CSV table of C-alpha atoms in Angstrom, one decimal:
chain,number,residue,atom,x,y,z
T,2,MET,CA,110.3,113.6,135.8
T,3,VAL,CA,108.6,110.4,136.8
T,4,ALA,CA,109.1,107.1,135.0
T,5,THR,CA,105.8,105.5,134.0
T,6,ASN,CA,107.1,102.2,135.3
T,7,PRO,CA,107.6,103.4,138.9
T,8,GLU,CA,106.2,100.2,140.4
T,9,ARG,CA,109.6,98.6,139.8
T,10,PRO,CA,112.7,100.1,141.6
T,11,ARG,CA,115.8,100.5,139.6
T,12,VAL,CA,118.5,98.0,140.5
T,13,LEU,CA,122.1,99.1,140.6
T,14,LEU,CA,125.0,96.6,140.5
T,15,TYR,CA,127.7,98.6,142.2
T,16,GLU,CA,131.1,97.3,141.2
T,17,GLY,CA,133.0,100.6,141.6
T,18,ARG,CA,135.4,101.9,144.1
T,19,SER,CA,135.7,100.1,147.5
T,20,SER,CA,133.8,97.1,146.3
T,21,LYS,CA,134.5,93.7,144.8
T,22,PRO,CA,132.7,92.4,141.7
T,23,MET,CA,129.7,90.2,142.4
T,24,ASP,CA,129.9,86.5,142.2
T,25,VAL,CA,129.8,85.6,138.5
T,26,ALA,CA,127.1,82.8,138.8
T,27,LEU,CA,124.9,85.0,141.0
T,28,ARG,CA,125.2,87.9,138.6
T,29,ARG,CA,124.4,85.7,135.6
T,30,GLN,CA,121.3,84.4,137.2
T,31,LEU,CA,120.1,87.6,138.8
T,32,VAL,CA,120.3,90.1,136.0
T,33,PRO,CA,118.2,88.3,133.4
T,34,SER,CA,115.6,87.3,136.0
T,35,LEU,CA,115.3,91.0,137.1
T,36,LEU,CA,114.9,92.2,133.5
T,37,ASP,CA,112.3,89.5,132.8
T,38,ARG,CA,110.4,90.8,135.8
T,39,GLY,CA,110.4,94.3,134.5
T,40,TYR,CA,113.2,95.9,136.4
T,41,THR,CA,115.8,98.3,135.0
T,42,VAL,CA,119.3,97.2,135.9
T,43,THR,CA,122.4,99.4,135.8
T,44,ARG,CA,126.0,98.4,136.4
T,45,ILE,CA,128.4,101.1,137.3
T,46,THR,CA,132.2,100.7,137.7
T,47,GLN,CA,134.1,103.9,137.4
T,48,THR,CA,131.7,106.6,138.4
T,49,ALA,CA,129.6,107.1,141.4
T,50,SER,CA,127.2,109.4,139.5
T,51,LEU,CA,123.9,108.1,138.4
T,52,GLY,CA,121.8,109.1,135.4
T,53,ASN,CA,118.3,110.0,136.3
T,54,LEU,CA,115.8,107.7,134.6
T,55,GLY,CA,112.9,108.9,136.8
T,56,HIS,CA,112.8,106.1,139.4
T,57,THR,CA,112.0,107.0,143.0
T,58,GLU,CA,113.5,103.8,144.4
T,59,LEU,CA,117.0,102.5,143.9
T,60,ILE,CA,118.3,99.2,145.2
T,61,VAL,CA,122.1,99.2,145.3
T,62,LEU,CA,123.7,95.7,145.3
T,63,GLY,CA,127.4,95.0,145.8
T,64,ASN,CA,130.2,93.4,147.8
T,65,PHE,CA,131.1,96.5,149.7
T,66,GLU,CA,134.3,97.1,151.5
T,67,GLN,CA,132.7,100.3,152.6
T,68,GLN,CA,129.3,101.9,151.9
T,69,PRO,CA,129.3,103.5,148.4
T,70,GLU,CA,128.7,107.2,148.1
T,71,LEU,CA,126.4,107.8,145.2
T,72,SER,CA,125.3,111.0,143.7
T,73,SER,CA,122.1,111.6,141.7
T,74,ASP,CA,120.3,114.7,140.5
T,75,ASN,CA,117.1,113.1,141.6
T,76,ALA,CA,116.4,114.5,145.0
T,77,ALA,CA,113.4,112.3,145.5
T,78,LEU,CA,115.4,109.1,145.0
T,79,ARG,CA,115.3,106.7,148.0
T,80,ILE,CA,118.3,104.4,148.1
T,81,HIS,CA,118.2,100.8,149.6
T,82,THR,CA,121.7,99.4,149.9
T,83,ARG,CA,122.4,95.7,150.2
T,84,ASP,CA,125.7,93.9,150.7
T,85,VAL,CA,125.3,90.7,148.7
T,86,SER,CA,128.4,88.8,149.9
T,87,SER,CA,126.3,86.2,151.8
T,88,ASP,CA,123.3,86.3,149.6
T,89,THR,CA,122.0,83.5,147.3
T,90,PHE,CA,119.9,84.1,144.3
T,91,GLU,CA,116.8,83.3,146.2
T,92,THR,CA,117.5,85.5,149.2
T,93,LEU,CA,118.4,88.4,147.0
T,94,MET,CA,115.3,88.1,144.8
T,95,GLU,CA,113.2,87.9,148.0
T,96,TYR,CA,114.8,91.1,149.2
T,97,ILE,CA,114.3,92.9,145.9
T,98,GLU,CA,110.7,91.8,145.5
T,99,GLY,CA,110.1,92.8,149.1
T,100,VAL,CA,111.3,96.4,148.5
T,101,ALA,CA,109.3,96.5,145.2
T,102,GLN,CA,106.1,95.3,147.0
T,103,GLY,CA,106.5,97.8,149.7
T,104,VAL,CA,106.8,100.8,147.4
T,105,SER,CA,104.6,99.9,144.4
T,106,GLN,CA,101.3,98.7,143.1
T,107,ALA,CA,100.7,95.6,141.1
T,108,ARG,CA,102.3,95.7,137.6
T,109,PRO,CA,99.6,96.6,135.1
T,110,HIS,CA,98.9,94.3,132.3
T,111,TRP,CA,100.5,95.4,129.0
T,112,LYS,CA,100.2,93.6,125.7
T,113,PRO,CA,103.2,94.0,123.5
T,114,TRP,CA,101.3,95.0,120.3
T,115,PHE,CA,100.8,98.4,119.0
T,116,PRO,CA,101.7,100.3,115.8
T,117,VAL,CA,104.7,102.7,115.4
T,118,ILE,CA,104.8,105.1,112.6
T,119,ASP,CA,108.0,105.5,110.5
T,120,TYR,CA,107.7,109.2,109.7
T,121,ASP,CA,110.6,109.0,107.3
T,122,ARG,CA,108.2,107.0,105.0
T,123,CYS,CA,104.8,108.2,106.1
T,124,THR,CA,103.1,110.5,103.5
T,125,ASN,CA,100.2,111.4,105.8
T,126,CYS,CA,97.8,109.9,103.4
T,127,MET,CA,95.4,108.9,106.2
T,128,GLN,CA,94.7,105.5,104.8
T,129,CYS,CA,95.4,103.9,108.2
T,130,LEU,CA,93.0,106.2,109.9
T,131,SER,CA,90.3,105.5,107.4
T,132,PHE,CA,90.9,101.7,107.6
T,133,CYS,CA,91.2,101.0,111.3
T,134,LEU,CA,87.8,100.4,113.0
T,135,PHE,CA,89.2,100.6,116.5
T,136,ASP,CA,90.2,104.3,116.6
T,137,VAL,CA,93.9,103.5,117.1
T,138,TYR,CA,94.8,106.4,114.8
T,139,GLY,CA,94.1,110.1,115.1
T,140,VAL,CA,95.7,113.3,114.0
T,141,ASN,CA,97.7,115.7,116.2
T,142,GLN,CA,97.5,119.5,116.2
T,143,ALA,CA,99.6,119.7,113.1
T,144,ASN,CA,97.1,117.4,111.4
T,145,GLN,CA,99.7,114.7,111.2
T,146,ILE,CA,98.7,111.1,111.5
T,147,THR,CA,99.5,109.7,114.9
T,148,VAL,CA,98.9,106.7,117.1
T,149,GLN,CA,96.4,107.9,119.6
T,150,ASN,CA,94.8,104.9,121.2
T,151,GLN,CA,97.4,102.2,121.1
T,152,THR,CA,95.6,100.0,123.6
T,153,ASN,CA,92.6,99.7,121.2
T,154,CYS,CA,94.9,97.8,118.8
T,155,LYS,CA,93.9,94.2,118.3
T,156,THR,CA,96.7,91.8,119.2
T,157,ASP,CA,98.4,90.2,116.2
T,158,CYS,CA,96.4,92.2,113.7
T,159,PRO,CA,98.9,94.0,111.4
T,160,ALA,CA,96.2,94.9,108.8
T,161,CYS,CA,96.8,98.7,108.9
T,162,SER,CA,100.4,98.0,108.1
T,163,ARG,CA,99.3,95.8,105.2
T,164,VAL,CA,97.2,98.5,103.7
T,165,CYS,CA,99.8,101.3,104.2
T,166,PRO,CA,101.1,102.1,100.7
T,167,GLU,CA,104.5,103.3,102.1
T,168,VAL,CA,105.3,100.4,104.5
T,169,ALA,CA,105.4,103.1,107.1
T,170,ILE,CA,103.6,101.3,109.9
T,171,LEU,CA,105.7,99.0,112.1
T,172,PHE,CA,104.7,96.5,114.7
T,173,PRO,CA,108.1,95.9,116.4
T,174,LYS,CA,107.0,92.5,117.9
T,175,TYR,CA,105.7,91.2,114.5
T,176,LYS,CA,107.4,88.0,113.3
T,177,ALA,CA,108.6,89.2,109.9
T,178,GLY,CA,110.0,92.1,107.9
T,179,PRO,CA,109.4,94.8,106.9
T,180,ILE,CA,106.5,95.2,109.4
T,181,ASN,CA,108.9,94.4,112.3
T,182,GLY,CA,111.1,97.3,111.3
T,183,ASP,CA,113.5,95.4,109.1
T,184,GLU,CA,114.9,97.3,106.2
T,185,ILE,CA,112.6,97.5,103.2
T,186,SER,CA,113.7,95.5,100.2
T,187,GLN,CA,113.0,96.1,96.5
T,188,GLU,CA,110.6,93.2,96.6
T,189,ASP,CA,108.7,94.8,99.5
T,190,LEU,CA,108.4,98.0,97.4
T,191,ARG,CA,107.2,96.1,94.4
T,192,ARG,CA,104.5,94.4,96.5
T,193,GLU,CA,103.4,97.7,97.9
T,194,ALA,CA,103.1,99.2,94.5
T,195,MET,CA,100.5,96.5,93.7
T,196,LYS,CA,98.4,97.3,96.8
T,197,VAL,CA,94.8,98.3,96.1
T,198,ASP,CA,94.0,101.8,97.3
T,199,ILE,CA,92.0,101.6,100.5
T,200,SER,CA,89.3,103.9,99.1
T,201,SER,CA,88.6,101.4,96.4
T,202,LEU,CA,88.6,98.7,99.1
T,203,LEU,CA,86.0,100.7,101.0
T,204,GLY,CA,84.1,101.3,97.8
T,205,GLY,CA,84.1,97.5,97.3
T,206,ASP,CA,82.8,97.3,100.8
T,207,ILE,CA,85.5,95.0,102.2
T,208,TYR,CA,84.0,95.3,105.7
T,209,SER,CA,80.6,94.0,104.6
T,210,MET,CA,82.3,91.1,102.9
T,211,LEU,CA,84.3,90.4,106.1
T,212,LYS,CA,81.2,90.6,108.2
T,213,ASP,CA,79.1,88.5,105.9
T,214,ARG,CA,81.7,85.8,106.0
T,215,SER,CA,82.0,86.0,109.7
T,216,ILE,CA,78.3,85.6,110.2
T,217,LYS,CA,78.2,82.6,107.9
T,218,ALA,CA,81.1,81.1,109.8
T,219,LYS,CA,79.3,81.6,113.1
T,220,SER,CA,76.0,80.3,111.8
T,221,ARG,CA,77.5,77.1,110.5
T,222,PHE,CA,79.3,76.6,113.7
T,223,SER,CA,76.1,77.0,115.8
T,224,LYS,CA,74.2,74.4,113.7
T,225,GLU,CA,76.7,71.7,114.4
T,226,ARG,CA,76.0,69.2,117.1
T,227,ASP,CA,79.1,67.1,117.0
T,228,ASP,CA,81.9,69.0,118.8
T,229,ASP,CA,84.7,67.6,116.6
T,230,ARG,CA,82.9,68.3,113.4
T,231,ALA,CA,81.9,71.7,114.6
T,232,LEU,CA,85.5,72.5,115.4
T,233,LYS,CA,86.7,71.3,112.1
T,234,GLU,CA,84.0,73.2,110.3
T,235,ARG,CA,84.8,76.3,112.1
T,236,GLN,CA,88.4,75.9,111.3
T,237,ARG,CA,87.5,75.4,107.6
T,238,CYS,CA,85.3,78.5,107.6
T,239,LEU,CA,88.0,80.5,109.3
T,240,ASP,CA,90.6,79.2,106.8
T,241,LYS,CA,88.3,80.2,104.0
T,242,LEU,CA,87.7,83.5,105.5
T,243,ASN,CA,91.4,83.9,106.0
T,244,SER,CA,92.2,83.1,102.4
T,245,ASN,CA,90.0,86.0,101.4
T,246,VAL,CA,91.7,88.5,103.6
T,247,GLN,CA,95.0,86.7,103.8
T,248,SER,CA,96.9,89.6,102.6
T,249,LEU,CA,95.6,91.7,105.5
T,250,GLU,CA,96.4,89.0,108.2
T,251,ILE,CA,93.4,90.0,110.3
T,252,PRO,CA,93.2,87.4,113.1
T,253,ALA,CA,90.0,85.3,113.2
T,254,GLU,CA,89.3,86.5,116.7
T,255,VAL,CA,89.2,90.1,115.4
T,256,LEU,CA,86.9,89.1,112.5
T,257,SER,CA,84.5,87.2,114.8
T,258,SER,CA,84.3,90.1,117.2
T,259,LEU,CA,83.5,92.7,114.6
T,260,PRO,CA,80.4,94.9,115.4
T,261,SER,CA,77.3,94.9,113.3
T,262,LEU,CA,77.6,95.9,109.6
T,263,ASP,CA,75.8,99.2,110.3
T,264,GLN,CA,78.2,100.0,113.1
T,265,ILE,CA,81.1,99.1,110.9
T,266,GLN,CA,79.9,101.3,108.1
T,267,ALA,CA,79.2,104.2,110.4
T,268,LYS,CA,82.7,103.8,111.9
T,269,ALA,CA,84.3,103.7,108.5
T,270,GLN,CA,82.4,106.8,107.4
T,271,GLN,CA,83.4,108.6,110.6
T,272,ALA,CA,87.1,107.7,110.1
T,273,LYS,CA,87.0,108.7,106.5
T,274,HIS,CA,85.5,112.0,107.4
T,275,ARG,CA,88.1,112.6,110.1
T,276,ALA,CA,90.9,111.8,107.6
T,277,GLU,CA,89.4,114.1,104.9
T,278,GLN,CA,89.0,116.9,107.5
T,279,ALA,CA,92.6,116.5,108.6
T,280,LEU,CA,93.9,116.5,105.1
T,281,ALA,CA,91.8,119.6,104.1
T,282,GLN,CA,93.1,121.5,107.2
T,283,GLN,CA,96.6,120.5,106.4
T,284,ALA,CA,96.3,121.6,102.8
T,285,SER,CA,94.7,124.9,103.9
T,286,SER,CA,97.5,125.6,106.4
T,287,ARG,CA,100.1,124.8,103.8
T,288,GLU,CA,98.4,127.1,101.4
T,289,SER,CA,98.3,130.0,103.9
T,290,THR,CA,102.0,129.5,104.8
T,291,SER,CA,103.3,129.2,101.2
T,292,GLY,CA,100.7,131.6,99.7
T,293,GLY,CA,100.0,129.2,97.0
T,294,PRO,CA,98.2,125.8,96.5
T,295,SER,CA,99.5,122.9,98.5
T,296,GLU,CA,101.1,119.8,97.1
T,297,ASP,CA,99.2,116.6,97.0
T,298,PRO,CA,99.8,114.9,100.4
T,299,SER,CA,99.5,111.5,98.9
T,300,THR,CA,102.6,112.1,96.8
T,301,THR,CA,104.6,114.2,99.1
T,302,ARG,CA,106.4,113.1,102.2
T,303,PRO,CA,106.4,115.5,105.1
T,304,SER,CA,109.8,116.6,106.2
T,305,HIS,CA,110.9,115.7,109.7
X,4,MET,CA,137.4,104.0,122.2
X,5,SER,CA,134.5,101.7,122.0
X,6,GLN,CA,135.1,100.7,125.7
X,7,THR,CA,134.1,104.1,126.9
X,8,ARG,CA,130.8,104.4,125.0
X,9,PRO,CA,127.7,103.8,127.1
X,10,ILE,CA,125.6,100.6,126.4
X,11,LEU,CA,121.9,100.2,126.6
X,12,TYR,CA,120.7,96.6,126.5
X,13,CYS,CA,117.0,95.7,125.8
X,14,ARG,CA,115.8,92.4,127.1
X,15,CYS,CA,112.7,92.3,124.9
X,16,ALA,CA,111.0,90.6,127.8
X,17,TYR,CA,107.4,90.8,126.5
X,18,ALA,CA,107.8,88.8,123.4
X,19,LYS,CA,109.8,86.0,122.0
X,20,VAL,CA,110.9,87.7,118.9
X,21,VAL,CA,114.6,88.1,119.7
X,22,PRO,CA,116.3,84.7,119.7
X,23,GLU,CA,116.7,83.6,123.3
X,24,ASP,CA,120.2,82.3,122.8
X,25,VAL,CA,121.4,85.6,121.3
X,26,LYS,CA,120.0,87.8,124.0
X,27,ASP,CA,121.2,85.5,126.8
X,28,GLN,CA,124.7,85.2,125.4
X,29,VAL,CA,125.0,88.9,124.7
X,30,LEU,CA,123.9,89.7,128.3
X,31,GLU,CA,126.1,87.1,129.8
X,32,ARG,CA,129.2,88.4,128.0
X,33,LEU,CA,128.3,91.9,128.8
X,34,LEU,CA,128.1,91.0,132.5
X,35,ASP,CA,131.3,89.1,132.4
X,36,SER,CA,133.1,91.9,130.6
X,37,GLY,CA,133.0,94.2,133.5
X,38,GLU,CA,131.7,97.0,131.3
X,39,PRO,CA,129.2,99.4,132.8
X,40,PHE,CA,125.8,99.3,131.2
X,41,GLU,CA,122.2,100.2,131.4
X,42,SER,CA,119.6,97.5,130.8
X,43,VAL,CA,115.9,97.7,130.4
X,44,SER,CA,113.1,95.1,130.4
X,45,ASP,CA,111.5,96.1,127.1
X,46,LEU,CA,112.0,99.2,125.0
X,47,CYS,CA,108.6,98.7,123.3
X,48,GLU,CA,106.9,98.8,126.7
X,49,MET,CA,108.8,101.9,127.7
X,50,SER,CA,107.8,103.5,124.3
X,51,ALA,CA,104.2,102.5,124.7
X,52,ARG,CA,104.2,104.1,128.2
X,53,LYS,CA,106.0,107.1,126.9
X,54,ASP,CA,108.5,106.6,129.6
X,55,PRO,CA,110.4,109.8,130.3
X,56,GLY,CA,113.4,107.7,131.2
X,57,LEU,CA,114.0,107.3,127.5
X,58,ILE,CA,114.8,111.0,127.1
X,59,PRO,CA,118.1,111.1,128.9
X,60,LEU,CA,119.0,107.8,127.2
X,61,SER,CA,118.3,109.2,123.7
X,62,LYS,CA,120.6,112.1,124.4
X,63,GLN,CA,123.5,110.1,125.7
X,64,GLU,CA,126.5,110.8,123.5
X,65,GLY,CA,128.0,107.7,122.0
X,66,LEU,CA,125.2,105.4,123.1
X,67,ARG,CA,125.2,101.9,121.7
X,68,ILE,CA,121.7,100.4,121.9
X,69,VAL,CA,121.6,96.6,121.8
X,70,ALA,CA,118.0,95.7,120.8
X,71,CYS,CA,116.4,94.9,117.5
X,72,TYR,CA,115.9,96.5,114.0
X,73,PRO,CA,117.4,100.1,113.9
X,74,ARG,CA,114.3,101.4,112.1
X,75,ALA,CA,112.1,100.0,114.9
X,76,VAL,CA,114.3,101.3,117.7
X,77,LYS,CA,114.5,104.8,116.1
X,78,TRP,CA,110.8,105.2,115.9
X,79,LEU,CA,110.1,103.6,119.2
X,80,PHE,CA,112.2,106.3,120.8
X,81,SER,CA,110.4,108.9,118.7
X,82,ALA,CA,107.0,107.6,119.6
X,83,ALA,CA,107.9,108.0,123.3
X,84,GLY,CA,108.7,111.7,122.8
X,85,ALA,CA,112.4,110.9,123.0
X,86,PRO,CA,113.6,111.2,119.4
X,87,ILE,CA,117.2,110.1,118.6
X,88,ASP,CA,118.9,112.8,116.6
X,89,PRO,CA,119.1,111.2,113.1
X,90,SER,CA,122.4,112.8,112.4
X,91,SER,CA,123.8,111.0,115.5
X,92,ILE,CA,122.8,107.7,113.9
X,93,GLN,CA,124.1,108.6,110.5
X,94,ALA,CA,127.4,109.7,112.0
X,95,GLY,CA,127.6,106.6,114.1
X,96,ARG,CA,127.6,108.6,117.3
X,97,ILE,CA,124.6,106.5,118.3
X,98,GLU,CA,124.7,102.9,117.2
X,99,ILE,CA,121.8,100.4,117.1
X,100,LEU,CA,122.8,96.8,117.2
X,101,ASN,CA,120.3,94.2,116.1
X,102,MET,CA,119.9,91.0,118.1
X,103,ARG,CA,117.1,89.8,115.8
X,104,SER,CA,119.4,89.5,112.8
X,105,ASP,CA,122.9,89.4,114.1
X,106,SER,CA,124.7,86.7,116.1
X,107,SER,CA,125.9,87.2,119.6
X,108,ASP,CA,129.5,87.1,118.4
X,109,ALA,CA,128.8,89.9,115.9
X,110,ILE,CA,127.0,92.0,118.5
X,111,CYS,CA,129.8,91.5,121.1
X,112,SER,CA,132.4,92.2,118.5
X,113,LYS,CA,130.8,95.5,117.8
X,114,LEU,CA,130.6,96.3,121.5
X,115,GLY,CA,134.3,95.4,121.8
X,116,ILE,CA,133.5,92.7,124.3
X,117,PRO,CA,136.0,89.9,124.4
X,118,GLY,CA,135.2,86.2,124.0
X,119,GLY,CA,133.7,86.1,120.5
X,120,SER,CA,135.1,84.1,117.7
X,121,ASP,CA,134.4,86.9,115.2
X,122,PRO,CA,137.6,88.1,113.5
X,123,GLU,CA,136.5,91.7,113.9
X,124,SER,CA,136.2,91.1,117.6
X,125,ASP,CA,139.8,89.7,117.7
X,126,ALA,CA,141.0,92.8,115.8
X,127,LEU,CA,139.3,95.0,118.3
X,128,GLN,CA,140.8,93.2,121.2
X,129,ARG,CA,144.3,93.5,119.6
X,130,ASP,CA,143.8,97.3,119.3
């Protein structure tokens, strides 16, 4: 088992047998700093046994009266022990970062924005798959909707969550509920009931409307000579555009980077086709299992 | 009882959605309490990377996860291929504490960490 964050060693505050607790001020400064830099930090007190979280490097910090004897079921674990009794925050960070640099590559960039599906609520209706133009969604072998390409997701765009009729798509870093995972209120449910079905949105060609408005906004912007006026105008256009798609909360950056209308329509058709195919396969497999016609997936929640 | 249950603290380091004062105070009091704990930089990031380190954590009996909304945490673990047994959550064997909506006092009180002004915390300390 290898943790996918191996570029950061795990840091262990050892305050167990034959050691004294770390200096309070040092500990208070050190731990949040390490966590903010992407380290996993563990403190053990009673036991000398470590859970295996998949790291290959372990830095053990403590005020040792004698060297700690630690046991782990991870045979590949390399242990770096450091007595911190004469360390300052700076010297300790330097030591830890030194170990990390020696054993790891640069930390890859990660944007904290991707959808998570609440399968207690998801009805596998495939509206998210049909809606998303960036291939974030796909279906697994059981023809169940799944997040397949999370890195394709556009930062700050919760539009798929907005069109989900069951409030089943979460963005944990979103500012407000229920999209951030907060409990769903009666008011949320009432709002969801008023949502327009995505197929009718597609029928009404929401994408061509979005693209058209985006082109107009860009065109007006390019004709402007005065920078201030241009900026104001662009903002006005974006505001206007936003007001039309306000309920979807698609960021202006995403709108202005949409591909051509033909490409959008082709994408939408492809996504719709994939969704229909998955639903048909799911219905057919249900039929063959139950020996009878399947239930309508748009009204039935899969059991998990 | 609560003193022996493992604690997992999430720093939510990649976004400013958890109030800074709450996550700082909870961590500080956790550190000062002398309790053993596990802490990670960001559960969302671990979930996005499908970090296998989440599997042993999800199976830890009695685990108390100090993070954000329980619904989000539950499905983040699930998305990482480390689902938390729903019956464990229902029965309270695994508990998810929410730093986005609760105060540091309320969180620490639920963890049984001293120093809070919450009456429930005082009651726990008396026990």
